[in-house]
């Protein structure tokens, strides 16, 4: 039956053998409809053929349909024409007006399939021979592959190329050659980075509302000595001040709990110790040879989590007086990038020698490239005193505890002493070793030199030695007259041990 289903392969569906329809006769003319039958319309095929079947144009290439693949089922004919003629199976019944279309009667053709040759079982000798050959091949391939793998892992590979042999030497990343070119930041890092450590702290504080709580901090440090008794690390006093726990992390990743040695707030130098020997210590430079414009490298732990960071710059100035929290420090200035967490880290020259201990940077709008470090000669002198004595010897003290009142904010901060402030702004005593000095006395002068701030007091005391006698002038309120009176008291200066 043609009906546009001539190309179906029914053998695909297991129904009948594979068949091939005979070719149409070239001179065959279209069969005319029988008498009394309606003239069927012709449908143009997009492939150039004419057909009486309205579905023929959809079945030439894209679709391969089977006998029962009519999408309309048996309830509907394949077109809206000649519905009364029915739709008959080509295997029997009356012929459909859509059948043959001039082709000779359909005769199925069965392809000839020659009988399969009888397979003879393999002999035992043949099987043994094949297995032997396979084993030899595997050994050859495995040996060559193993040799190549060994050569690759050992860093040496030989490959044949164009009749010769090319030897490829693989570099070992774990055995990088040391940087030997002095004068580069890479060289400084290679010789000095292991002497710089990360420092983390925990401080327990007490609040009347929240009770006790722990505050964490971070900074840097530099190993200055390492022997049988342990290793000393220099850092900044403000990094470890008040800490109840201090941890030190080496560049190797090893971490140790440190013991507090001592700290000096006047120079911002602190020293801690870890019970580890044989660590790399920094080489200290001769600071007298440091010059302005000299290139330098800073190594530290910026932000408290980027240990071993390296930045570079130059020495901008050698002797700057910088006031931080009321204390005047004599510092080296640099444009090297300094960030929170760098405090206590090292500033090195291009020979990898320590020239300063980083302690501060100037921060603010439109401020860039202002970093500071404690000169290494001052830092090492103080560190040696702290290790040997626990304090810097030869420093004098007046034996008083004071507060600074310079504005209304200070008055509000120290409101509990506000009844003493009627004598004006200045430095007020809140505790004294000498009982002749009273709480609420305002320090007016020492040896007739006026005192108006912490800075004035600290700078003036540095001019004296232990055992000197000074005349201290205080302003004391007379509550009977409600007026301040000036009183002179002679005080012997003693050694400051904390």
CSV table of C-alpha atoms in Angstrom, one decimal:
chain,number,residue,atom,x,y,z
A,1,UNK,CA,0.0,0.0,0.0
A,2,UNK,CA,1.5,3.3,-1.0
A,3,UNK,CA,-0.4,6.1,0.7
A,4,UNK,CA,3.0,7.7,1.4
A,5,UNK,CA,4.1,4.7,3.6
A,6,UNK,CA,6.2,3.1,0.9
A,7,UNK,CA,9.5,3.9,2.7
A,8,UNK,CA,8.7,2.2,6.0
A,9,UNK,CA,11.0,-0.5,7.2
A,10,UNK,CA,8.8,-2.9,9.1
A,11,UNK,CA,11.7,-5.2,10.0
A,12,UNK,CA,12.8,-2.5,12.5
A,13,UNK,CA,9.7,-3.4,14.6
A,14,UNK,CA,10.1,-7.1,14.3
A,15,UNK,CA,7.0,-7.6,12.2
A,16,UNK,CA,8.3,-8.8,8.7
A,17,UNK,CA,11.6,-9.3,6.9
A,18,UNK,CA,13.4,-6.4,5.4
A,19,UNK,CA,11.9,-5.7,2.0
A,20,UNK,CA,12.5,-3.4,-0.9
A,21,UNK,CA,9.7,-2.1,-3.1
A,22,UNK,CA,10.3,-2.5,-6.9
A,23,UNK,CA,11.1,0.7,-8.8
A,24,UNK,CA,8.3,2.4,-10.7
A,25,UNK,CA,8.2,2.1,-14.5
A,26,UNK,CA,9.4,5.2,-16.2
A,27,UNK,CA,6.5,5.1,-18.7
A,28,UNK,CA,3.8,4.3,-16.2
A,29,UNK,CA,1.0,6.8,-16.2
A,30,UNK,CA,-1.1,7.8,-13.2
A,31,UNK,CA,-4.0,5.5,-12.8
A,32,UNK,CA,-7.4,7.2,-13.5
A,33,UNK,CA,-10.1,6.8,-10.8
A,34,UNK,CA,-12.7,4.2,-11.4
A,35,UNK,CA,-16.1,5.2,-12.8
A,36,UNK,CA,-18.3,6.7,-10.3
A,37,UNK,CA,-15.5,7.7,-8.0
A,38,UNK,CA,-14.7,11.3,-7.1
A,39,UNK,CA,-11.8,13.0,-8.8
A,40,UNK,CA,-9.1,13.3,-6.0
A,41,UNK,CA,-7.2,16.6,-5.8
A,42,UNK,CA,-3.4,16.7,-6.3
A,43,UNK,CA,-1.1,17.9,-3.5
A,44,UNK,CA,2.1,19.6,-4.4
A,45,UNK,CA,5.2,17.9,-2.7
A,46,UNK,CA,7.9,20.3,-1.6
A,47,UNK,CA,10.4,17.8,-3.2
A,48,UNK,CA,8.9,18.1,-6.7
A,49,UNK,CA,6.7,15.0,-6.8
A,50,UNK,CA,2.9,15.0,-7.2
A,51,UNK,CA,0.8,12.9,-5.0
A,52,UNK,CA,-2.8,12.2,-4.5
A,53,UNK,CA,-2.1,11.7,-0.8
A,54,UNK,CA,-2.5,14.9,1.3
A,55,UNK,CA,0.1,13.5,3.8
A,56,UNK,CA,2.8,12.5,1.3
A,57,UNK,CA,4.8,15.7,1.5
A,58,UNK,CA,5.5,15.1,5.2
A,59,UNK,CA,6.8,11.6,4.9
A,60,UNK,CA,9.6,11.8,2.2
A,61,UNK,CA,12.6,12.7,4.4
A,62,UNK,CA,11.9,13.8,7.9
A,63,UNK,CA,9.5,11.1,9.1
A,64,UNK,CA,9.5,7.3,8.9
A,65,UNK,CA,6.1,6.0,9.8
A,66,UNK,CA,4.8,2.6,10.4
A,67,UNK,CA,1.6,1.0,9.4
A,68,UNK,CA,-0.2,2.1,12.5
A,69,UNK,CA,1.5,5.5,12.8
A,70,UNK,CA,-1.5,7.5,11.5
A,71,UNK,CA,-1.7,10.4,14.1
A,72,UNK,CA,-5.5,10.5,13.6
A,73,UNK,CA,-6.1,6.9,14.5
A,74,UNK,CA,-8.8,4.8,12.7
A,75,UNK,CA,-11.5,7.2,13.7
A,76,UNK,CA,-10.4,9.8,11.2
A,77,UNK,CA,-9.2,9.3,7.6
A,78,UNK,CA,-5.8,10.7,6.5
A,79,UNK,CA,-7.5,13.7,4.8
A,80,UNK,CA,-10.8,15.4,4.7
A,81,UNK,CA,-11.6,14.0,1.2
A,82,UNK,CA,-13.4,10.7,0.2
A,83,UNK,CA,-14.0,9.7,3.7
A,84,UNK,CA,-16.6,7.2,2.5
A,85,UNK,CA,-14.0,5.1,0.8
A,86,UNK,CA,-12.5,3.9,4.0
A,87,UNK,CA,-8.9,3.0,4.9
A,88,UNK,CA,-8.0,-0.6,4.2
A,89,UNK,CA,-5.0,-2.7,5.1
A,90,UNK,CA,-3.0,-3.6,2.0
A,91,UNK,CA,-2.9,-7.3,3.0
A,92,UNK,CA,-6.6,-7.9,2.2
A,93,UNK,CA,-9.9,-6.3,1.4
A,94,UNK,CA,-10.9,-4.0,-1.3
A,95,UNK,CA,-8.2,-1.8,-2.7
A,96,UNK,CA,-8.1,1.8,-1.4
A,97,UNK,CA,-8.4,4.6,-4.0
A,98,UNK,CA,-5.0,5.8,-2.7
A,99,UNK,CA,-3.1,2.5,-3.3
A,100,UNK,CA,-0.4,1.7,-5.9
A,101,UNK,CA,-0.8,4.9,-8.0
A,102,UNK,CA,0.4,3.0,-11.0
A,103,UNK,CA,2.9,0.7,-9.4
A,104,UNK,CA,2.8,-3.0,-10.1
A,105,UNK,CA,1.4,-5.2,-7.4
A,106,UNK,CA,3.6,-5.2,-4.3
A,107,UNK,CA,5.7,-8.3,-3.9
A,108,UNK,CA,7.9,-8.5,-0.8
A,109,UNK,CA,11.5,-9.4,-1.4
A,110,UNK,CA,13.5,-11.3,1.2
A,111,UNK,CA,17.3,-10.8,1.3
A,112,UNK,CA,19.5,-13.8,1.1
A,113,UNK,CA,21.7,-14.4,4.2
A,114,UNK,CA,24.5,-17.0,3.8
A,115,UNK,CA,24.8,-19.6,6.6
A,116,UNK,CA,27.3,-18.7,9.3
A,117,UNK,CA,30.6,-20.6,9.2
A,118,UNK,CA,31.2,-23.1,12.0
A,119,UNK,CA,33.7,-21.7,14.5
A,120,UNK,CA,36.4,-24.0,15.7
A,121,UNK,CA,37.5,-23.8,19.4
A,122,UNK,CA,41.0,-22.4,20.0
A,123,UNK,CA,43.7,-24.9,20.9
A,124,UNK,CA,45.4,-24.9,24.2
A,125,UNK,CA,48.7,-24.1,22.7
A,126,UNK,CA,47.4,-21.1,20.8
A,127,UNK,CA,45.9,-19.7,24.1
A,128,UNK,CA,49.1,-20.1,26.0
A,129,UNK,CA,51.1,-18.4,23.2
A,130,UNK,CA,48.8,-15.4,23.1
A,131,UNK,CA,48.9,-15.0,26.9
A,132,UNK,CA,52.7,-15.1,26.8
A,133,UNK,CA,52.9,-12.4,24.0
A,134,UNK,CA,50.5,-10.2,26.0
A,135,UNK,CA,52.6,-10.5,29.1
A,136,UNK,CA,55.8,-9.6,27.3
A,137,UNK,CA,54.1,-6.5,25.8
A,138,UNK,CA,52.8,-5.4,29.2
A,139,UNK,CA,56.2,-5.8,30.8
A,140,UNK,CA,57.9,-3.7,28.0
A,141,UNK,CA,55.3,-0.9,28.3
A,142,UNK,CA,55.2,-1.0,32.1
A,143,UNK,CA,59.0,-0.8,32.3
A,144,UNK,CA,59.2,2.1,29.9
A,145,UNK,CA,56.4,3.9,31.7
A,146,UNK,CA,57.9,3.3,35.1
A,147,UNK,CA,61.3,4.6,33.9
A,148,UNK,CA,59.6,7.7,32.5
A,149,UNK,CA,57.7,8.3,35.7
A,150,UNK,CA,60.8,7.9,37.8
A,151,UNK,CA,62.7,10.3,35.6
A,152,UNK,CA,59.9,12.8,35.8
A,153,UNK,CA,59.7,12.6,39.6
A,154,UNK,CA,63.5,12.8,39.9
A,155,UNK,CA,63.5,16.0,37.8
A,156,UNK,CA,65.2,14.6,34.7
A,157,UNK,CA,63.4,13.4,31.5
A,158,UNK,CA,64.9,12.2,28.2
A,159,UNK,CA,62.8,12.3,25.1
A,160,UNK,CA,63.7,11.2,21.6
A,161,UNK,CA,63.4,13.9,19.0
A,162,UNK,CA,64.5,13.9,15.4
A,163,UNK,CA,67.0,11.0,15.8
A,164,UNK,CA,68.6,12.6,18.9
A,165,UNK,CA,67.7,12.8,22.6
A,166,UNK,CA,66.5,16.0,24.4
A,167,UNK,CA,67.1,16.1,28.2
A,168,UNK,CA,64.6,18.2,30.1
A,169,UNK,CA,65.8,19.2,33.6
A,170,UNK,CA,62.8,19.8,35.9
A,171,UNK,CA,63.3,22.5,38.6
A,172,UNK,CA,62.4,21.5,42.2
A,173,UNK,CA,60.2,24.2,43.7
A,174,UNK,CA,61.1,23.2,47.2
A,175,UNK,CA,64.8,23.8,46.5
A,176,UNK,CA,64.7,27.3,45.1
A,177,UNK,CA,68.1,28.9,45.0
A,178,UNK,CA,68.7,31.6,47.6
A,179,UNK,CA,68.5,35.2,46.5
A,180,UNK,CA,72.1,36.4,46.4
A,181,UNK,CA,71.7,39.8,44.8
A,182,UNK,CA,72.0,42.4,47.6
A,183,UNK,CA,70.1,45.6,47.3
A,184,UNK,CA,66.7,44.1,46.5
A,185,UNK,CA,63.7,43.7,48.6
A,186,UNK,CA,63.7,40.0,47.8
A,187,UNK,CA,67.2,39.6,49.3
A,188,UNK,CA,66.1,41.4,52.4
A,189,UNK,CA,63.1,39.2,52.8
A,190,UNK,CA,65.2,36.1,52.3
A,191,UNK,CA,67.7,36.9,55.0
A,192,UNK,CA,65.4,38.8,57.5
A,193,UNK,CA,61.9,37.5,57.3
A,194,UNK,CA,62.5,34.5,59.6
A,195,UNK,CA,63.5,36.8,62.4
A,196,UNK,CA,60.1,38.6,62.3
A,197,UNK,CA,57.2,37.0,64.2
A,198,UNK,CA,53.4,37.5,64.7
A,199,UNK,CA,52.3,38.5,68.1
A,200,UNK,CA,48.7,38.0,69.4
A,201,UNK,CA,47.4,39.0,72.8
A,202,UNK,CA,44.4,38.5,75.1
A,203,UNK,CA,43.5,41.1,77.7
A,204,UNK,CA,40.9,40.5,80.4
A,205,UNK,CA,38.9,43.6,81.3
A,206,UNK,CA,36.2,44.3,83.9
A,207,UNK,CA,33.2,46.4,83.4
A,208,UNK,CA,30.6,47.2,86.0
A,209,UNK,CA,27.8,46.5,83.6
A,210,UNK,CA,29.2,43.6,81.6
A,211,UNK,CA,31.6,42.0,84.1
A,212,UNK,CA,34.8,40.5,82.8
A,213,UNK,CA,35.4,40.2,79.0
A,214,UNK,CA,38.4,39.4,76.8
A,215,UNK,CA,39.9,41.8,74.3
A,216,UNK,CA,42.1,40.4,71.6
A,217,UNK,CA,44.9,42.3,69.9
A,218,UNK,CA,47.7,41.7,67.4
A,219,UNK,CA,51.1,43.1,66.4
A,220,UNK,CA,54.5,42.1,65.3
A,221,UNK,CA,57.9,41.3,66.9
A,222,UNK,CA,61.6,40.8,66.0
A,223,UNK,CA,63.8,38.0,67.5
A,224,UNK,CA,66.9,39.7,68.9
A,225,UNK,CA,68.5,36.8,70.6
A,226,UNK,CA,68.1,33.0,70.8
A,227,UNK,CA,70.2,30.7,73.0
A,228,UNK,CA,70.0,27.9,75.5
A,229,UNK,CA,67.8,30.0,77.8
A,230,UNK,CA,65.2,30.7,75.1
A,231,UNK,CA,64.6,33.5,72.6
A,232,UNK,CA,63.9,37.1,73.3
A,233,UNK,CA,61.5,39.1,71.1
A,234,UNK,CA,61.4,42.9,70.9
A,235,UNK,CA,58.1,44.5,70.2
A,236,UNK,CA,56.1,47.7,71.1
A,237,UNK,CA,55.0,48.3,74.7
A,238,UNK,CA,51.5,49.2,73.5
A,239,UNK,CA,51.2,45.8,71.8
A,240,UNK,CA,51.7,43.8,75.0
A,241,UNK,CA,50.7,46.3,77.7
A,242,UNK,CA,48.1,44.9,80.1
A,243,UNK,CA,47.9,41.5,78.2
A,244,UNK,CA,47.1,38.4,80.2
A,245,UNK,CA,48.2,36.1,77.4
A,246,UNK,CA,50.7,36.6,74.6
A,247,UNK,CA,51.2,34.2,71.7
A,248,UNK,CA,54.1,34.2,69.2
A,249,UNK,CA,53.9,32.6,65.8
A,250,UNK,CA,57.0,31.9,63.7
A,251,UNK,CA,57.2,32.0,59.9
A,252,UNK,CA,57.3,28.2,60.0
A,253,UNK,CA,53.8,28.2,61.4
A,254,UNK,CA,54.8,27.1,64.9
A,255,UNK,CA,53.1,28.9,67.7
A,256,UNK,CA,54.3,29.4,71.3
A,257,UNK,CA,53.0,31.1,74.4
A,258,UNK,CA,55.3,33.9,75.5
A,259,UNK,CA,56.2,35.2,78.9
A,260,UNK,CA,56.1,38.9,79.6
A,261,UNK,CA,59.6,40.3,80.4
A,262,UNK,CA,59.1,44.0,80.8
A,263,UNK,CA,57.9,47.1,78.9
A,264,UNK,CA,58.8,50.8,78.8
A,265,UNK,CA,56.0,53.2,77.9
A,266,UNK,CA,58.3,56.1,77.6
A,267,UNK,CA,60.0,54.6,74.5
A,268,UNK,CA,57.2,52.2,73.6
A,269,UNK,CA,59.6,49.2,73.8
A,270,UNK,CA,58.5,45.9,75.2
A,271,UNK,CA,60.2,42.5,75.5
A,272,UNK,CA,58.7,39.0,75.6
A,273,UNK,CA,60.3,35.6,75.8
A,274,UNK,CA,59.6,32.1,74.3
A,275,UNK,CA,61.2,28.9,75.5
A,276,UNK,CA,62.6,27.9,72.1
A,277,UNK,CA,66.3,27.9,71.2
A,278,UNK,CA,68.1,28.0,67.9
A,279,UNK,CA,65.9,30.5,66.2
A,280,UNK,CA,67.1,33.0,63.6
A,281,UNK,CA,67.8,36.4,65.2
A,282,UNK,CA,67.9,39.7,63.4
A,283,UNK,CA,71.3,41.3,62.6
A,284,UNK,CA,71.4,44.8,64.1
A,285,UNK,CA,72.7,47.7,61.9
A,286,UNK,CA,74.9,50.6,63.0
A,287,UNK,CA,72.3,53.4,63.1
A,288,UNK,CA,74.9,56.1,62.8
A,289,UNK,CA,75.4,55.0,59.2
A,290,UNK,CA,71.7,55.3,58.2
A,291,UNK,CA,71.1,58.3,55.9
A,292,UNK,CA,68.0,60.1,54.6
A,293,UNK,CA,66.9,58.7,51.3
A,294,UNK,CA,68.3,55.2,52.0
A,295,UNK,CA,66.0,52.4,50.8
A,296,UNK,CA,64.4,50.3,53.5
A,297,UNK,CA,62.1,47.3,53.8
A,298,UNK,CA,59.4,46.8,56.5
A,299,UNK,CA,58.4,43.2,57.5
A,300,UNK,CA,55.4,42.6,59.8
A,301,UNK,CA,51.9,41.5,60.4
A,302,UNK,CA,49.5,44.1,59.1
A,303,UNK,CA,45.9,43.9,60.2
A,304,UNK,CA,47.0,41.2,62.6
A,305,UNK,CA,46.4,38.5,60.0
A,306,UNK,CA,48.9,39.0,57.2
A,307,UNK,CA,52.1,37.8,58.8
A,308,UNK,CA,55.3,38.1,56.9
A,309,UNK,CA,54.1,41.0,54.7
A,310,UNK,CA,57.0,42.9,53.0
A,311,UNK,CA,56.8,46.6,51.9
A,312,UNK,CA,59.5,48.9,50.9
A,313,UNK,CA,60.3,52.6,50.8
A,314,UNK,CA,63.0,55.0,52.0
A,315,UNK,CA,64.1,56.8,55.1
A,316,UNK,CA,62.4,60.2,55.1
A,317,UNK,CA,63.9,61.7,58.2
A,318,UNK,CA,66.2,60.5,61.1
A,319,UNK,CA,65.1,62.4,64.1
A,320,UNK,CA,61.4,63.4,64.5
A,321,UNK,CA,59.7,64.3,67.8
A,322,UNK,CA,56.3,62.8,67.5
A,323,UNK,CA,53.7,63.3,70.3
A,324,UNK,CA,51.5,60.2,70.8
A,325,UNK,CA,48.9,60.1,73.7
A,326,UNK,CA,50.8,62.8,75.5
A,327,UNK,CA,54.2,61.2,75.2
A,328,UNK,CA,57.0,62.6,73.0
A,329,UNK,CA,58.9,60.0,71.0
A,330,UNK,CA,62.1,60.4,69.1
A,331,UNK,CA,61.5,58.5,65.9
A,332,UNK,CA,62.7,57.7,62.4
A,333,UNK,CA,60.3,58.7,59.6
A,334,UNK,CA,59.7,56.5,56.5
A,335,UNK,CA,57.3,56.4,53.6
A,336,UNK,CA,57.1,52.6,53.8
A,337,UNK,CA,53.6,51.3,54.0
A,338,UNK,CA,52.7,50.8,57.7
A,339,UNK,CA,49.4,49.5,58.9
A,340,UNK,CA,47.8,48.4,62.2
A,341,UNK,CA,49.5,45.2,63.2
A,342,UNK,CA,52.9,46.3,61.9
A,343,UNK,CA,53.7,47.7,65.3
A,344,UNK,CA,56.7,45.9,66.8
A,345,UNK,CA,57.8,44.7,63.3
A,346,UNK,CA,61.2,45.3,61.8
A,347,UNK,CA,62.5,48.1,59.5
A,348,UNK,CA,65.6,46.8,57.6
A,349,UNK,CA,68.2,48.3,55.4
A,350,UNK,CA,69.0,46.7,52.0
A,351,UNK,CA,71.6,44.5,53.6
A,352,UNK,CA,68.9,42.9,55.7
A,353,UNK,CA,70.0,44.6,58.9
A,354,UNK,CA,67.6,45.9,61.5
A,355,UNK,CA,67.6,49.7,61.7
A,356,UNK,CA,64.3,50.4,63.5
A,357,UNK,CA,61.3,48.9,65.3
A,358,UNK,CA,58.0,50.0,63.6
A,359,UNK,CA,55.6,51.7,66.1
A,360,UNK,CA,53.3,54.2,64.4
A,361,UNK,CA,51.9,55.8,61.4
A,362,UNK,CA,50.1,59.1,60.9
A,363,UNK,CA,46.6,58.5,59.8
A,364,UNK,CA,44.0,60.9,58.6
A,365,UNK,CA,42.4,62.5,55.6
A,366,UNK,CA,44.9,63.5,52.9
A,367,UNK,CA,47.8,61.9,54.9
A,368,UNK,CA,49.9,59.3,53.1
A,369,UNK,CA,53.4,57.9,53.4
A,370,UNK,CA,53.9,58.9,57.1
A,371,UNK,CA,55.3,55.9,59.0
A,372,UNK,CA,57.6,55.9,62.0
A,373,UNK,CA,60.0,53.5,63.7
A,374,UNK,CA,62.0,53.6,66.9
A,375,UNK,CA,65.7,53.9,66.0
A,376,UNK,CA,67.5,50.6,66.6
A,377,UNK,CA,70.2,52.0,68.9
A,378,UNK,CA,67.5,53.4,71.3
A,379,UNK,CA,65.4,50.2,71.0
A,380,UNK,CA,68.3,47.8,71.7
A,381,UNK,CA,69.5,49.9,74.7
A,382,UNK,CA,66.1,49.9,76.3
A,383,UNK,CA,65.6,46.2,75.5
A,384,UNK,CA,68.9,45.3,77.2
A,385,UNK,CA,67.8,47.2,80.3
A,386,UNK,CA,64.4,45.5,80.4
A,387,UNK,CA,66.0,42.1,80.1
A,388,UNK,CA,68.6,42.7,82.8
A,389,UNK,CA,66.7,44.8,85.3
A,390,UNK,CA,63.0,44.7,84.3
A,391,UNK,CA,63.0,48.5,83.8
A,392,UNK,CA,65.2,51.3,82.4
A,393,UNK,CA,67.7,52.4,85.0
A,394,UNK,CA,68.5,56.0,85.8
A,395,UNK,CA,65.1,57.3,85.1
A,396,UNK,CA,63.7,59.7,87.7
A,397,UNK,CA,60.2,60.0,89.1
A,398,UNK,CA,58.4,62.7,91.1
A,399,UNK,CA,56.3,60.1,92.9
A,400,UNK,CA,52.9,61.4,91.9
A,401,UNK,CA,49.9,60.1,89.9
A,402,UNK,CA,48.4,62.8,87.8
A,403,UNK,CA,45.6,63.5,85.3
A,404,UNK,CA,45.5,66.1,82.5
A,405,UNK,CA,42.6,68.6,82.3
A,406,UNK,CA,42.8,70.7,79.2
A,407,UNK,CA,39.1,71.2,78.2
A,408,UNK,CA,35.5,70.5,79.1
A,409,UNK,CA,35.7,67.0,77.8
A,410,UNK,CA,38.5,66.3,80.3
A,411,UNK,CA,36.4,67.7,83.1
A,412,UNK,CA,33.5,65.5,82.2
A,413,UNK,CA,35.8,62.5,82.0
A,414,UNK,CA,37.2,63.1,85.5
A,415,UNK,CA,34.0,64.4,87.0
A,416,UNK,CA,34.8,62.9,90.4
A,417,UNK,CA,37.7,65.4,90.8
A,418,UNK,CA,35.8,68.4,89.4
A,419,UNK,CA,35.6,70.2,92.7
A,420,UNK,CA,39.4,70.8,92.4
A,421,UNK,CA,39.3,72.2,89.0
A,422,UNK,CA,38.4,75.8,90.0
A,423,UNK,CA,42.1,76.6,89.9
A,424,UNK,CA,42.1,76.3,86.1
A,425,UNK,CA,43.3,73.9,83.4
A,426,UNK,CA,46.5,71.9,83.9
A,427,UNK,CA,48.0,68.8,85.5
A,428,UNK,CA,46.3,67.6,88.7
A,429,UNK,CA,47.7,65.3,91.4
A,430,UNK,CA,45.3,62.5,92.4
A,431,UNK,CA,47.8,60.4,94.4
A,432,UNK,CA,51.3,61.1,95.8
A,433,UNK,CA,54.0,59.3,97.7
A,434,UNK,CA,55.0,62.4,99.6
A,435,UNK,CA,52.2,63.2,101.9
A,436,UNK,CA,52.8,66.9,101.7
A,437,UNK,CA,51.3,66.8,98.2
A,438,UNK,CA,47.5,66.5,98.3
A,439,UNK,CA,44.8,65.1,95.9
A,440,UNK,CA,43.6,68.0,93.9
A,441,UNK,CA,46.9,70.0,93.8
A,442,UNK,CA,47.6,71.4,90.4
A,443,UNK,CA,51.2,71.2,89.4
A,444,UNK,CA,52.1,74.8,88.5
A,445,UNK,CA,55.9,74.6,88.1
A,446,UNK,CA,59.1,72.7,88.9
A,447,UNK,CA,62.1,74.9,89.7
A,448,UNK,CA,60.0,77.9,88.5
A,449,UNK,CA,59.5,76.3,85.1
A,450,UNK,CA,55.8,76.3,84.3
A,451,UNK,CA,53.9,73.0,83.8
A,452,UNK,CA,50.7,73.0,81.7
A,453,UNK,CA,50.6,69.5,80.3
A,454,UNK,CA,51.9,65.9,80.5
A,455,UNK,CA,54.4,66.7,77.8
A,456,UNK,CA,55.9,69.6,79.8
A,457,UNK,CA,56.2,67.4,82.9
A,458,UNK,CA,57.8,64.4,81.2
A,459,UNK,CA,60.2,66.6,79.2
A,460,UNK,CA,61.3,68.5,82.3
A,461,UNK,CA,61.9,65.4,84.4
A,462,UNK,CA,64.3,63.9,81.8
A,463,UNK,CA,66.7,66.8,82.6
A,464,UNK,CA,67.3,65.5,86.1
A,465,UNK,CA,69.1,62.6,87.7
A,466,UNK,CA,68.2,60.3,90.5
A,467,UNK,CA,68.8,62.0,93.9
A,468,UNK,CA,68.3,65.6,92.6
A,469,UNK,CA,66.2,67.9,94.8
A,470,UNK,CA,63.6,70.0,93.0
A,471,UNK,CA,61.2,72.8,94.1
A,472,UNK,CA,57.6,71.8,93.2
A,473,UNK,CA,55.1,74.6,93.1
A,474,UNK,CA,51.4,73.6,93.4
A,475,UNK,CA,48.1,75.5,93.3
A,476,UNK,CA,45.9,74.3,96.1
A,477,UNK,CA,42.3,75.4,96.8
A,478,UNK,CA,41.6,77.0,100.2
A,479,UNK,CA,38.0,76.0,100.8
A,480,UNK,CA,37.6,78.5,103.6
A,481,UNK,CA,38.4,81.4,101.3
A,482,UNK,CA,37.4,79.5,98.1
A,483,UNK,CA,40.6,80.8,96.5
A,484,UNK,CA,43.7,78.9,95.1
A,485,UNK,CA,47.0,79.4,96.9
A,486,UNK,CA,50.5,78.7,95.6
A,487,UNK,CA,52.6,76.4,97.7
A,488,UNK,CA,56.3,75.4,97.2
A,489,UNK,CA,57.5,72.0,98.3
A,490,UNK,CA,61.0,70.5,97.9
A,491,UNK,CA,61.0,66.9,96.6
A,492,UNK,CA,64.0,64.5,96.2
A,493,UNK,CA,63.7,62.6,92.9
A,494,UNK,CA,63.9,58.8,93.1
A,495,UNK,CA,64.5,56.1,90.5
A,496,UNK,CA,61.6,54.9,88.5
A,497,UNK,CA,61.4,51.2,88.5
A,498,UNK,CA,58.2,50.5,86.6
